[in-house]
CSV table of C-alpha atoms and ligand atoms in Angstrom, one decimal:
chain,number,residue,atom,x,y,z
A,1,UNK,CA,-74.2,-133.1,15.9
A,2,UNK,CA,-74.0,-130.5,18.9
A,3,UNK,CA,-70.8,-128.8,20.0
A,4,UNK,CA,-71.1,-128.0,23.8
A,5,UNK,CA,-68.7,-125.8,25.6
A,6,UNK,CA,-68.0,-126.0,28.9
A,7,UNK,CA,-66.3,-123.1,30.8
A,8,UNK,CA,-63.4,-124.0,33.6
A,9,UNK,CA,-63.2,-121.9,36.7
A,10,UNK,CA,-61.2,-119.2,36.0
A,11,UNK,CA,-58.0,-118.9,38.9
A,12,UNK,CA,-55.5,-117.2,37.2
A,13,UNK,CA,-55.9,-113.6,35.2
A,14,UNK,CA,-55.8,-113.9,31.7
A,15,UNK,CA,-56.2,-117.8,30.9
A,16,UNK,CA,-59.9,-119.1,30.5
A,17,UNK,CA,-60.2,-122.6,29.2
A,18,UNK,CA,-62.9,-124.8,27.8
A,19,UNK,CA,-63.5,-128.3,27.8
A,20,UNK,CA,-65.6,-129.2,24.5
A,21,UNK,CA,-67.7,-132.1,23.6
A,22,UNK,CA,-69.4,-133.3,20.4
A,23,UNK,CA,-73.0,-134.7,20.9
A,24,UNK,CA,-73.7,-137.3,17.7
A,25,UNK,CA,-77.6,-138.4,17.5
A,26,UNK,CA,-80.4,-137.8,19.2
A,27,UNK,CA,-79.2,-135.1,22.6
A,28,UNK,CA,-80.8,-135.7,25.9
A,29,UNK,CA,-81.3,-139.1,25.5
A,30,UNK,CA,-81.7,-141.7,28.9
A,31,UNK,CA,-81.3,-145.5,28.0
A,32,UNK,CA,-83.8,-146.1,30.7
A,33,UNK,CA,-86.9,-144.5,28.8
A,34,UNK,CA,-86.1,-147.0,26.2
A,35,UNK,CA,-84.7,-144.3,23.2
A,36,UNK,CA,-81.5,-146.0,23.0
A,37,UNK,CA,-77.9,-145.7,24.8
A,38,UNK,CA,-75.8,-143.1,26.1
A,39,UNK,CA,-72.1,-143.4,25.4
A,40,UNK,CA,-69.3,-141.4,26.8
A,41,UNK,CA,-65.1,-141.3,25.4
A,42,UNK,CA,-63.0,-139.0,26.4
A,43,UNK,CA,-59.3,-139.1,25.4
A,44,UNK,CA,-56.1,-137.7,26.9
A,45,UNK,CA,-57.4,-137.5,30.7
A,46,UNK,CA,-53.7,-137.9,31.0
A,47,UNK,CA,-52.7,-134.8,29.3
A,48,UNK,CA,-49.5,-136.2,27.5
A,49,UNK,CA,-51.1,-139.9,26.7
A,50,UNK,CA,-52.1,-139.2,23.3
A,51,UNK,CA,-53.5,-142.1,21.0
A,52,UNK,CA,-56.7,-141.5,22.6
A,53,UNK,CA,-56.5,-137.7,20.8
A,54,UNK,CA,-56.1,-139.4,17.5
A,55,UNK,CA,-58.4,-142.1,18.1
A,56,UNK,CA,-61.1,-139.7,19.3
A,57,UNK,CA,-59.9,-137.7,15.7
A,58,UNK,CA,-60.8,-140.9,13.8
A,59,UNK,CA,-63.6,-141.4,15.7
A,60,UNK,CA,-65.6,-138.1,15.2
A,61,UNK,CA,-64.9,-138.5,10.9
A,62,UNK,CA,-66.9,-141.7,11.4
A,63,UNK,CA,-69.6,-140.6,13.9
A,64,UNK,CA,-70.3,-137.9,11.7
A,65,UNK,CA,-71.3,-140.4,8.4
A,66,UNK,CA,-73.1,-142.5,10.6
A,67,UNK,CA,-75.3,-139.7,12.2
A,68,UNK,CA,-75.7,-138.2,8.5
A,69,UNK,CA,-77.2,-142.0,8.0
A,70,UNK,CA,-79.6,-142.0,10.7
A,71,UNK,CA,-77.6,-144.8,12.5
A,72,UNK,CA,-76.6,-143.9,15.7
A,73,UNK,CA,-79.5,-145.1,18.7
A,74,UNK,CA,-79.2,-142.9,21.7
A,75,UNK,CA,-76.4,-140.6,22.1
A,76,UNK,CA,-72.9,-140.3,21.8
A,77,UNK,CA,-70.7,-137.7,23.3
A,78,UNK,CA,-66.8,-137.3,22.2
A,79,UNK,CA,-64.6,-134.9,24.4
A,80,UNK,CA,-61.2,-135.4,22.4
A,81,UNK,CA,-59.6,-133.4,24.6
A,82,UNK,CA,-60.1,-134.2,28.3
A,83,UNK,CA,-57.8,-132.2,30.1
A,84,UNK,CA,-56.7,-129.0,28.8
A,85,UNK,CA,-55.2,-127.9,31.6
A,86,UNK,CA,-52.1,-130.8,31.7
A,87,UNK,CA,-51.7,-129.9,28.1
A,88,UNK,CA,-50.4,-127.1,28.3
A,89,UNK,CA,-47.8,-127.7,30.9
A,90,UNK,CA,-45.1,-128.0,29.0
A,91,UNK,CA,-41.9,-127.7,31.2
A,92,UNK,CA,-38.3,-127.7,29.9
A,93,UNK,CA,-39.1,-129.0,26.8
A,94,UNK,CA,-41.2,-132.1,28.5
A,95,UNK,CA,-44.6,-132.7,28.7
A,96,UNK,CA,-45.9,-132.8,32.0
A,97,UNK,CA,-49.8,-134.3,31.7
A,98,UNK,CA,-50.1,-136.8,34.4
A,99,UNK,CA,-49.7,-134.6,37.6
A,100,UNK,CA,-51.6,-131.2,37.9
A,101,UNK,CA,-47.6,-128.9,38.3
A,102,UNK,CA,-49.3,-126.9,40.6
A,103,UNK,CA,-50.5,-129.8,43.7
A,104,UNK,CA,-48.9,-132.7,41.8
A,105,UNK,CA,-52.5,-134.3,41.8
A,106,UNK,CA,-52.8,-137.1,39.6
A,107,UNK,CA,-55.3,-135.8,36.7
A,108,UNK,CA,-57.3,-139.1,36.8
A,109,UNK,CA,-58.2,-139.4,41.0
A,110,UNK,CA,-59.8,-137.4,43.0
A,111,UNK,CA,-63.2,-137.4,41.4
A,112,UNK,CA,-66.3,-137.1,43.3
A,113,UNK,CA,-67.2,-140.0,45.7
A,114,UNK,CA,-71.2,-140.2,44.9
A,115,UNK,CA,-72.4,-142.9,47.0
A,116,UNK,CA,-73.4,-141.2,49.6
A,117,UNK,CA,-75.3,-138.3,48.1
A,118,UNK,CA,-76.9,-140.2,45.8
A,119,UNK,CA,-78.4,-143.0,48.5
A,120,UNK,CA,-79.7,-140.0,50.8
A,121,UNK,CA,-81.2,-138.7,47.7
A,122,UNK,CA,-82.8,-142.7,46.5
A,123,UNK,CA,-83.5,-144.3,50.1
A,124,UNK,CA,-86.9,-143.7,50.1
A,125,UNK,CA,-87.9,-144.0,46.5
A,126,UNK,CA,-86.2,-147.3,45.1
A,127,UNK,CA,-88.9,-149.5,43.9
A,128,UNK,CA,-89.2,-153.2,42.4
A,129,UNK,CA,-88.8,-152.1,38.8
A,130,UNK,CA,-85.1,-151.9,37.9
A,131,UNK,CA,-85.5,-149.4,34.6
A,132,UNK,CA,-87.5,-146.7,37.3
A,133,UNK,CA,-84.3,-147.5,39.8
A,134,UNK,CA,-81.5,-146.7,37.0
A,135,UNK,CA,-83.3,-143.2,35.8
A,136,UNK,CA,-83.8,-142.0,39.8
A,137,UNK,CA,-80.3,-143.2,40.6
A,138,UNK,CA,-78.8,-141.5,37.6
A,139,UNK,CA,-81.0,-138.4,38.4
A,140,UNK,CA,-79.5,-138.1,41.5
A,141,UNK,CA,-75.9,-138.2,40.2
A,142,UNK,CA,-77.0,-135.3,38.0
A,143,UNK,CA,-78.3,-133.7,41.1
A,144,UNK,CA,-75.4,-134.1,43.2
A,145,UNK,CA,-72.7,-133.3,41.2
A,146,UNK,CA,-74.8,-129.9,40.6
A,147,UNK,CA,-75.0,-129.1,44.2
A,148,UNK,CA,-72.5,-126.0,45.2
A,149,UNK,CA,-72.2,-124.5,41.5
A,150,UNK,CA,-76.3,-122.9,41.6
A,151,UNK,CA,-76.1,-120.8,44.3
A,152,UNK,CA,-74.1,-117.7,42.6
A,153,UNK,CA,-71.3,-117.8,46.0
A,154,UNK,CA,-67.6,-119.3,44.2
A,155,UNK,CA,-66.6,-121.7,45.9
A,156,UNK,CA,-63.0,-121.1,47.0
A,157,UNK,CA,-62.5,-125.0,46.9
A,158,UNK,CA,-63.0,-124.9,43.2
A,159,UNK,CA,-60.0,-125.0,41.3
A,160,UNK,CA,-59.7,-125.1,37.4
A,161,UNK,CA,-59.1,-128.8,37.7
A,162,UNK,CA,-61.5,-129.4,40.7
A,163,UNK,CA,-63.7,-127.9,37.8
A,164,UNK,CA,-62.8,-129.8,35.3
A,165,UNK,CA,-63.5,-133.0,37.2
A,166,UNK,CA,-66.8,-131.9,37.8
A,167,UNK,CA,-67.5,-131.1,34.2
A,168,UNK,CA,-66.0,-134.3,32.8
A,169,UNK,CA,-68.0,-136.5,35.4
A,170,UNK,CA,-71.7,-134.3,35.1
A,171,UNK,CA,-71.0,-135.1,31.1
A,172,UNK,CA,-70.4,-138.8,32.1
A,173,UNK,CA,-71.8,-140.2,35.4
A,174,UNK,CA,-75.4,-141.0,33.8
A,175,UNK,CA,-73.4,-142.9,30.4
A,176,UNK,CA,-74.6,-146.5,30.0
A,177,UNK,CA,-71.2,-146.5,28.4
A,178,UNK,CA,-67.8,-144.9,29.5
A,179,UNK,CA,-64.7,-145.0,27.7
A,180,UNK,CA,-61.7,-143.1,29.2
A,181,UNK,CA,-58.7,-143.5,26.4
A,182,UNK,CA,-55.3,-143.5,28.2
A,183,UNK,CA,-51.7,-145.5,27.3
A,184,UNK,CA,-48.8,-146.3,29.5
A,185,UNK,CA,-45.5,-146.1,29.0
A,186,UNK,CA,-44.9,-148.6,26.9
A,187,UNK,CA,-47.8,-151.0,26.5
A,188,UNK,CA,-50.0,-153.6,24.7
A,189,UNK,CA,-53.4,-152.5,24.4
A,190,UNK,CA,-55.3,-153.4,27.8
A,191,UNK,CA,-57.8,-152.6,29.8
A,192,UNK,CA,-59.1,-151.3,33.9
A,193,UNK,CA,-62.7,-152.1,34.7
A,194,UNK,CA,-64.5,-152.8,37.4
A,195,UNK,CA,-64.9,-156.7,38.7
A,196,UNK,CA,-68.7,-156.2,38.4
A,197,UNK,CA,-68.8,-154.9,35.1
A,198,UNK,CA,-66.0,-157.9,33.4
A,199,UNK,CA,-69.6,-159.7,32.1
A,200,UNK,CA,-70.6,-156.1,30.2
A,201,UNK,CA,-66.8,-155.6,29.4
A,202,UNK,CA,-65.6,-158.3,28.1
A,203,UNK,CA,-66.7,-158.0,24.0
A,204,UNK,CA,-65.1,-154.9,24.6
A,205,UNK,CA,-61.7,-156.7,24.9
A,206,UNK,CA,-62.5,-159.4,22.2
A,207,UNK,CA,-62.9,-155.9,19.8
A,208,UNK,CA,-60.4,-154.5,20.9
A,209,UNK,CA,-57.6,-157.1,20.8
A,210,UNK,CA,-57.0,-156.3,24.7
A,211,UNK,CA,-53.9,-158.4,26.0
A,212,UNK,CA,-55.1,-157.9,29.3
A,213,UNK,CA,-57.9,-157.0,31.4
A,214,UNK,CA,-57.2,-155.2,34.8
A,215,UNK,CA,-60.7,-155.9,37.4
A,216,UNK,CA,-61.0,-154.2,40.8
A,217,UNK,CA,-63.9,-152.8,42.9
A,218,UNK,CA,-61.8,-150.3,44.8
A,219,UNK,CA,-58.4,-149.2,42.9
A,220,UNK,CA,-58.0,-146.3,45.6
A,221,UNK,CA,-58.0,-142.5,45.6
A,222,UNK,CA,-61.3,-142.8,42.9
A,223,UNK,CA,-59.8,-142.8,39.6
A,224,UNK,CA,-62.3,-141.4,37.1
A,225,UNK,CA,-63.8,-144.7,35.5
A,226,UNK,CA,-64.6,-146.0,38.8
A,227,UNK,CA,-65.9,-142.9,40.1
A,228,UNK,CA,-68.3,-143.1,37.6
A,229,UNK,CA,-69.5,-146.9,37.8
A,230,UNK,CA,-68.7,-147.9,41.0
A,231,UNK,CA,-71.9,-146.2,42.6
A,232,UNK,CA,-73.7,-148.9,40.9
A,233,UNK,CA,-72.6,-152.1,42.8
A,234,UNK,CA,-72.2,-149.9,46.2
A,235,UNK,CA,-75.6,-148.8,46.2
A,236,UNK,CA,-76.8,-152.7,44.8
A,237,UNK,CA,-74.7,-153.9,48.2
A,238,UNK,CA,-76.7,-150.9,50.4
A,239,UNK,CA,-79.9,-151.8,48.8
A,240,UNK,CA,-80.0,-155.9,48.4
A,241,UNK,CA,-83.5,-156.1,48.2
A,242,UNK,CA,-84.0,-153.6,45.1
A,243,UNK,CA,-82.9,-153.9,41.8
A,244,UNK,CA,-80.1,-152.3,40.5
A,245,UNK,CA,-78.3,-153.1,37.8
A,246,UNK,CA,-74.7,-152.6,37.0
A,247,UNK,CA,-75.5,-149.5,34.7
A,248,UNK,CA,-72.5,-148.1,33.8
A,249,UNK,CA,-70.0,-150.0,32.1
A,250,UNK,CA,-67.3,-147.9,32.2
A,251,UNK,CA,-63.5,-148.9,31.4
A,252,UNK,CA,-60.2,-147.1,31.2
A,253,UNK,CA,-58.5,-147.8,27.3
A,254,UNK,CA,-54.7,-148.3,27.2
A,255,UNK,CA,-54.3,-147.6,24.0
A,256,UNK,CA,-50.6,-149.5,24.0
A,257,UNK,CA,-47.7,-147.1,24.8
A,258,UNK,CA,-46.8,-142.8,24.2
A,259,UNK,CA,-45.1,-143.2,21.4
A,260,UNK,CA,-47.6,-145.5,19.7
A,261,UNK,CA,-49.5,-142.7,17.5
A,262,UNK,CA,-50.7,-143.2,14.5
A,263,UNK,CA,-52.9,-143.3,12.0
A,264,UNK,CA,-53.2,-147.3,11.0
A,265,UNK,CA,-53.3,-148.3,14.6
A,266,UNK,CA,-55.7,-145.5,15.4
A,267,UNK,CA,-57.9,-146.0,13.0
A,268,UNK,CA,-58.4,-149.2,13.6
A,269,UNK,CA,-59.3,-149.0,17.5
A,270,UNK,CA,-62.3,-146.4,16.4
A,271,UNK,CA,-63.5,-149.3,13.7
A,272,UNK,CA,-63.2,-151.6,16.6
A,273,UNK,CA,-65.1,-149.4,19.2
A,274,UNK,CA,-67.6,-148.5,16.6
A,275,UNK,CA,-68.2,-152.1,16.0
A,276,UNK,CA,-68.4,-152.5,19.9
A,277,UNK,CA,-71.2,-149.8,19.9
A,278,UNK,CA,-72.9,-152.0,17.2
A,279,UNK,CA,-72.7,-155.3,19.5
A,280,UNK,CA,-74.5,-152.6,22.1
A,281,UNK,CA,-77.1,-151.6,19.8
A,282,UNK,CA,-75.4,-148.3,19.6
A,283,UNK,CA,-75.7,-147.9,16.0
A,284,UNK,CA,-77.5,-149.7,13.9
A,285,UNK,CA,-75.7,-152.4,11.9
A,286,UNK,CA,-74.4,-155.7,12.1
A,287,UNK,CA,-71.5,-156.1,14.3
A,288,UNK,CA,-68.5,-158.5,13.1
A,289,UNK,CA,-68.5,-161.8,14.8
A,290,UNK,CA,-66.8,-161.3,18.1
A,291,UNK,CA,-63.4,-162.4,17.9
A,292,UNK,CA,-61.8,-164.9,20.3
A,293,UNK,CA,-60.7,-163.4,24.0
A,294,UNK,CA,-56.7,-162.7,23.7
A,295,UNK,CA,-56.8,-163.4,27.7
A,296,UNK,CA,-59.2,-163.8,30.6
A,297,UNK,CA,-59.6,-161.1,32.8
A,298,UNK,CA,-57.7,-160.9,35.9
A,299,UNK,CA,-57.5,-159.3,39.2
A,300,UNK,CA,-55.7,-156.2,39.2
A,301,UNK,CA,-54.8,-156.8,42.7
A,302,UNK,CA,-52.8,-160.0,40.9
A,303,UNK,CA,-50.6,-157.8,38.6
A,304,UNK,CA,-46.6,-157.7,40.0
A,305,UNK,CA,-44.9,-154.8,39.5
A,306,UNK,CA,-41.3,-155.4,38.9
A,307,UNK,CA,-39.6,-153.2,41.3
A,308,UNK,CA,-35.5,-152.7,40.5
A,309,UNK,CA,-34.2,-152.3,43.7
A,310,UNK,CA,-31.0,-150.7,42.2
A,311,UNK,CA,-29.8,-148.2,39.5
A,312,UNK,CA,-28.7,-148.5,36.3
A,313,UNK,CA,-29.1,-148.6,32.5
A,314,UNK,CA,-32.0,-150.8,31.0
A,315,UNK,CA,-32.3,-153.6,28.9
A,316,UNK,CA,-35.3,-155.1,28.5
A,317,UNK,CA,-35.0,-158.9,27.8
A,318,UNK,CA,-39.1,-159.0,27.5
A,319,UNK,CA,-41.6,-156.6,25.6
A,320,UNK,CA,-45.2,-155.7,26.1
A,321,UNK,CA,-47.7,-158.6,25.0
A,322,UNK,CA,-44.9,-161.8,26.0
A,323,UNK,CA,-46.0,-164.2,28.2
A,324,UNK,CA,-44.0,-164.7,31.2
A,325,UNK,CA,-43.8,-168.0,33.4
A,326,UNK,CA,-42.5,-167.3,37.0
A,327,UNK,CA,-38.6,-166.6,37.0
A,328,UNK,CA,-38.3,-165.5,34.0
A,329,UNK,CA,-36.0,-162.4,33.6
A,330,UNK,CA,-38.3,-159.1,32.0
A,331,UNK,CA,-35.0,-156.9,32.4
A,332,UNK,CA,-31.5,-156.1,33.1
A,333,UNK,CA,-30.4,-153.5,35.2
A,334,UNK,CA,-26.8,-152.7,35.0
A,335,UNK,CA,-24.2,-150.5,36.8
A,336,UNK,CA,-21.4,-149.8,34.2
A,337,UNK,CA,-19.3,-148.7,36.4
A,338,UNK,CA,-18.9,-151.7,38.9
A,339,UNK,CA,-20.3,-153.8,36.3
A,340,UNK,CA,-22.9,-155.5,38.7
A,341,UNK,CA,-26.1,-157.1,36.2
A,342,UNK,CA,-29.0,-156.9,38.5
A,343,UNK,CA,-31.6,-159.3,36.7
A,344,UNK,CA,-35.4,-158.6,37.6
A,345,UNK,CA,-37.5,-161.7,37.7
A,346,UNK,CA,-41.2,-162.0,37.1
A,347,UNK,CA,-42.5,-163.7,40.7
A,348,UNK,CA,-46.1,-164.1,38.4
A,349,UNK,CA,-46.7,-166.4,35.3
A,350,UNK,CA,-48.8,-163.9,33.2
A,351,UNK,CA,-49.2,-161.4,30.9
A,352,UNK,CA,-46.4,-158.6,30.3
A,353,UNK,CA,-48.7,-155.7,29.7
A,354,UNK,CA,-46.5,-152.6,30.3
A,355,UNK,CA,-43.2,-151.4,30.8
A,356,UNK,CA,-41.2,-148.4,31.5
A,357,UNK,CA,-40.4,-146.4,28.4
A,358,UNK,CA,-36.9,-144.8,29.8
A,359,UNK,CA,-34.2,-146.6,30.1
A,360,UNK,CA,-32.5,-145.0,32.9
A,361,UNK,CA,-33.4,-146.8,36.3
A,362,UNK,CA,-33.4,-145.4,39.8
A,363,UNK,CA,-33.6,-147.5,42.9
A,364,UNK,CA,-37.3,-148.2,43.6
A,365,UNK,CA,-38.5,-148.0,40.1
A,366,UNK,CA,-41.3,-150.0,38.7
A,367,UNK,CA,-40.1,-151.4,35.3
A,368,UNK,CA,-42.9,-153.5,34.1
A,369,UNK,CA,-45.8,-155.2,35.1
A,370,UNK,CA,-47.2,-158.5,34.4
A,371,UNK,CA,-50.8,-159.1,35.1
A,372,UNK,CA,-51.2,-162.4,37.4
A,373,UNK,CA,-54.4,-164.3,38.3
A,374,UNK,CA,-54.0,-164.8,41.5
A,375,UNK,CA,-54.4,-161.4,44.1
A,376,UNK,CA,-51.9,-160.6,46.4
A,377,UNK,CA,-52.1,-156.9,46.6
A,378,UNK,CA,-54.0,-154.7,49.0
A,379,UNK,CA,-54.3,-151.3,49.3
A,380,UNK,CA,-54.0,-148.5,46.5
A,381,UNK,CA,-53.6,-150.3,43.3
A,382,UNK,CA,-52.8,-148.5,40.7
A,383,UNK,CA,-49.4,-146.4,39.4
A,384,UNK,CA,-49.0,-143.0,41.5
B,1,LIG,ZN1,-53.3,-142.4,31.9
């Protein structure tokens, strides 16, 4: 096992941070020369969305006895700690980890767009054999997200987290497989993929008992699983007569809700994303059987956010994991003062997946979402 550090731009006197990943079997390796897989997980992009932390805990302990048994094909990188810079914004006693407090940036968007860098680089090189396209494509992404950091002039772009996004994606954007642990609110375990990748994806769920399965091409603002995979299927649409094969699987983790931290649940998601890796041919070792699909995948452009359009206190008549039909009342949400009951009705037969964790309810609020199969949504599509 390696231990890489790697050094954030510094922008404020006195703070340097680090983000730090753990390298388990052979380093260096590139599925496409045929010496096994690259995997990726990093945990708590979301600064204050922590099972991933003590998945990625559990995870190490049991990477390290499989390295010290020879079975781990390719490479596998752990960064347990993804964003060190939302962890430490602790304001007022609360956690902030989703927005950066200084832009109020969402940690997980904004990460580098690499379609068009990498084509200029590939145009005139992309041949008939599919393994030579993957390694030029991927050396590209290497290449581009280098460009800007060799020349010795800063940057005054970079920030510590433009940095970081950098660092996270030049560790990641050549993975065959990325894992980005997050949770929501309050949440069964489900997961964000790209429609493309649902074929690659979908043992992945089976392991991991996934109640849901969230597909789009283009979620908006480039949220760091996409950024990573969705090169893949735009440069396969630029180039229809070469082929390129959906290379990346890479898949954001709810890990269920914030509060759901512990050691029995967390051990068991790394035994179930170990035995995924064995499915892969990861690690050596027989994978269990896979177990049956909880619930097909569907478009995340069909999941219904259910808006309260007024204020009050919160009861939730529905909890993450039910099944709702269409009309169904999820919540409650009631002034106590007039003693108005506004009732919030699920326009979707589907899937609860998440909900709010607070029960204190402004006007506008999303409260829960249930993950439909039919799209009706356009334009950004995930939570701000
Ligand atoms: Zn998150």
């Amino acid at each position: 096992m390696q231990i890489k550090q790697h050094p954030l731009v510094v922008t404020s006197l006195g703070t340097e941070r680090n983000i730090v990943s753990f390298h388990y079997g052979a380093a260096g390796v590139d599925s496409a020369s045929n010496e096994g897989e690259k995997i990726y997980i990093q945990a708590s992009l979301h600064a204050d969305e922590l099972p991933g932390m003590l998945v990625a805990h559990h995870l190490r302990t049991r990477l390290a006895a499989l390295e010290a048994q020879g079975k781990i094909i390719g490479t596998i990188i752990v960064v347990p700690v993804a964003n060190p810079v939302g962890l430490s914004q602790m304001m007022l006693r609360s956690h902030l980890g989703r927005f950066e407090a200084a832009t109020g940036e969402n940690f997980n968007r904004h990460y580098p767009e690499l379609i068009t860098p990498v084509a200029e680089r590939v145009v005139d090189k992309l041949g008939m054999d599919a393994k030579q396209n993957v390694r030029l494509i991927r050396q590209a992404m290497r290449d581009s997200l280098r460009l800007g950091s060799q020349d010795g002039e800063r940057d005054v772009e970079v920030t510590e987290v433009t940095s970081m996004r950098k660092v996270l994606m030049s560790l990641a954007c050549d993975a065959d497989v990325v894992l980005d642990l997050h949770c929501d609110a309050a949440a069964a375990l489900h997961l964000y993929t790209g429609t493309p990748l649902w074929p690659q994806c979908e043992p992945l769920s089976r392991y991991l008992g996934a109640v849901a399965t969230l597909l789009a091409t283009e979620s908006g603002d480039n949220p760091f699983d996409e950024a990573c995979s969705q090169t893949w299927w735009q440069l396969a649409a630029q180039f229809p007569d070469k082929p390129i094969p959906m290379a990346c699987l890479s898949v954001t983790v709810e890990l269920r809700g914030m509060t759901d931290v512990n050691h029995s649940q967390a051990e068991q998601d790394a035994d179930h994303i170990i035995d995924f890796l064995k499915y892969r041919g990861a690690i050596k070792g027989d994978a269990p059987p896979l177990p049956p699909l909880l619930y097909p995948a569907t478009p995340l452009a069909g999941s219904e956010p259910i808006i309260t359009p007024v204020s009050g206190v919160v009861a939730y008549l529905k909890k993450p994991g039910d099944w709702v039909k269409k009309g169904e009342i999820i919540a409650e949400v009631i002034n106590p003062i007039s003693s108005h009951v506004q009732q919030l009705k699920s326009g979707s037969e589907g899937v609860l997946y998440a909900q709010e964790n607070r029960h204190f309810a402004v006007a506008g609020m999303r409260l829960a979402k249930v993950a439909g199969a039919t799209a009706f949504r356009t334009g950004k599509l995930l939570s701000a």
